[in-house]
Amino acid sequence: MTAGVVVVAGSVSAVVFTAGPAGATGPTQPSAETARSLYMNNWTDTTGIWMAPQLAQTDTNTQYGPRLAELHYSPNAVASAASAVNQIVDYTGFFRDETHGVKYDQVHNFGSATGYLDSGGILRSDYGPYSGTAMPVSIGRDYAMVPNQHFMVVTYRLTNTTASAVTMNVLDSVHLNNTSTTGATVHATYDSTRDADIADMSASGQYQIVLGSFGASSGHQVGDDTVSNTSSPTVAPWYTFDASGTLPGNASVTAGNVDIALSKLVSVPANSTATTSFYLAIAATSANALAAADTARGSSDSSWASTTMTAYSNWLAAGKQTTSTFTDTGLSTAYDRSLVVMKQTQNPVLGTWPAATNPIAYGYKTWIRDSAVTALAMDTAGHHAEAAKYYNWLITEQNSDGSFGTTYNEWTGAFVSFVQPEDDSIGIFLMGVLRHYQQTGDTTFRDAMWPAVQKAAGFISGGIQSNGFGPSDFSIWEETQEYNAFTQATYEAGLWAAEQYAQAEGNNSLADSWSSAAGSIGTALQRSSLASPAGMWNAPSNYYDRAVNTDNTARVSPVDSSSDMLLVLGVIDAASSRAVSHVSTITADLTHDTFGVARYQGDVFYYTSPFSPAGNEAGAAEPSWPQMSMYLAIQEIFTGDTTTALNRLTWYVTRTATGYMPPGEATSNVTQKPIGSTMVEPVTGAWYVLAALAYGGQTDTRVYPTVVRAGMRDTLTVSAGTTGDWPQWNSVPYFTDQVGDAVNGDPDTDIRDVAAANDDSNIYVRVDNADGHLPAYQTATEFGVDVYSADFSGAASATTTVGIDGSTLPRPVSYLVARRSGDNRYLHYHVANGAWVQDADITSVIAPQWDPATGRIELVIPRSALASSSTANGTVEPLTIELEHQNPTTLAWTEDDTSTLLYRLTDTTGAALYGNVR
């Protein structure tokens, strides 16, 4: 077998994917399916929507060809009810081959037209055959919505594949959408100086639109769309173009239904491509519309295209790149195109994203969950302004209880009633605003979000149920209200994010409260499905259930891949035995199309479900959902299986649409193409962006709490050299720490996870480091292990937040026990006058031990060593566990990494707080 290539057999066919960047031999290609509708915007106040002749197989409104179908404008970048108004019926090109006497003006016959956004932000549309027959001159129409301008440039590409020149006649026509219900008219005129048609729609409270030409037009017409008599001076332009290839040249019309058009004769040399361009401008006033037209005319069409491409190139370059991650340029192109789609699809005023660019399924609704993930991906990719715009809008829509509605109007931001509640957006919001602050250091943003963060975290923590879960909801599949694993994952990770946010705001009290609520959810997630109330862990079958029912019984079927969110957010450690078993179940039960993953067993959405957006588009049950595949790719990256992760990323790219457009919700396992009715879906592109960045080591989707609630009753044995000790820890919950955050970058003193338990005499602590080995006793480079604690007697002992080597600790502490690897002493310290005082050696228990071969450390700490008097079970105090690093040259010590538990002394009846299970 060729080195670097893996052959895997799927349910449909065998597929070859490159196993790693070094093995890439050529760019992975997208599918041949096209997106049926795409957005573009000018970055400030205007959005256009391109559409193909048919939006989905059930779309019966096929009178139009490929076109600009919608144009939305918000003057002064302020959203209003008028923002939802489409200002046009259509903006379409019609054609005639004058050399051969053939008309191509029934443009709905361009049924296989394709469209995509390129990496320069240009929307490329290729018309394809006409009525199934190839044309001697193929046609393309490109749209450059110029950033920060109030016009778009539309360029026709005419490619002559014959040996003789061909004269093509192009009609560029706008049908205006007069929304008046009271008889108001549109007044349109032709301006000979500008060679432009000007439409004044102010009588109906609408805007000014200008259609102009780059280079002289061959004809012009402002007409009444209802007039088909070619002898009438106000005839609609299409009729005379169809009849004779000419326009009458009418220069003024006032009517309720108006078309404006320009035409051009273009000679296309043999075996060559010729282009011709127009511009379409919009503004609120005549003066501004004419100014926009004059700006457009002030440069060439190619210059404006270059301006647009440069703007997008610079925008992409300002963020994170994947060109060095993937030698397969198909994967990096898909990454760039996903970001361009996300940029072009975002409402430039509000910051929202539609559920899909194709409105046939979900109309013009923005799902708060999906937009929150898209904003998070934008931030992660380094495009912070776009994320901030969304968050700044979102907090204006927050309910008084801290929740959000499920859906809102894409144009106005108004609430739209849909399935309620879907509360996963709350946790994703909390994670998103924390990430934004962490990545930008913007304290103004942080403080502006803080009231909303408090309300959102308060909603989750205040809604903890008697079963330990956060509030039930309908997320993610909108089928049943239950305690969904997906939502509970976002709750716990969101509370961890809020905890960090509170600490940044100097409010440790709230942070600890939210940490406790997160611990409640984490414990419920790990509780057995056989328990009462049921937990999320399916103990008989060893995977995480989709949900727990609201009557506190287990929902053990179907196996559901949305539960993988537990691993993606780090709520469950991807390396834990339960996670490994869970993923094995998901891949065994839900894999299709080689690397695709279905939502759940028996899923008939897009197949026979009456709720399918456009009937049977999948051809079979359980279509693959690329978003679910990206969840698994991220999990595989976490566990080091980068070969499979790369194969999933490559599979995703093969299931994108023409031009690497992100797919919609699902892909067909039968046709191996994306399903059209919900394509393009920004959130699916966002998950590919996150997975691609994770693959390149440029992000980690997991949230790491700085303080986590812990507590378990157990008596453990610490033996000299740790011999035989490790199996006894398997039942003790452990808590992960971020790898790679050690101050000195030494993996020996970088904590991977910690575990703790207690009996009535001692607290037992285990620490696992990042690289799985440690120096032996009195061997360079030396390390130290420290455990700081508050007073477990609850007394008001002296405290400090400064560690023994000068670092800042997350919570005030009073005591310290410590051992260094070059010394056999087990030291005890207390705080006096703000300083650490070594007051005794601990000799009643064995000194901390470690295993050099595994990087594991274990300690026995007498409870009396962490208290000024007697201790009581149920007491909760912070334990900060720390690894020290010694500089091998200077021999100076620094506190390299810490992990803090809010530890509860647990009695014999107390349930363990989770955590992960080894």
Short mmCIF file of C-alpha atoms in Angstrom, two decimals, residues 113 123 157 208 214 268 554 579 589 899:
data_model
loop_
_atom_site.label_atom_id
_atom_site.label_comp_id
_atom_site.label_asym_id
_atom_site.label_seq_id
_atom_site.Cartn_x
_atom_site.Cartn_y
_atom_site.Cartn_z
CA ALA A 113 -26.73 26.61 -12.42
CA LEU A 123 -19.97 35.10 -5.44
CA ARG A 157 -18.19 35.92 -17.94
CA GLN A 208 -33.38 54.62 -4.12
CA PHE A 214 -19.21 49.90 -16.71
CA VAL A 268 -16.58 37.14 -27.71
CA ALA A 554 -33.50 6.73 31.92
CA ALA A 579 -15.51 8.20 27.03
CA ASP A 589 -24.01 2.18 15.81
CA SER A 899 -5.25 22.64 40.11
#
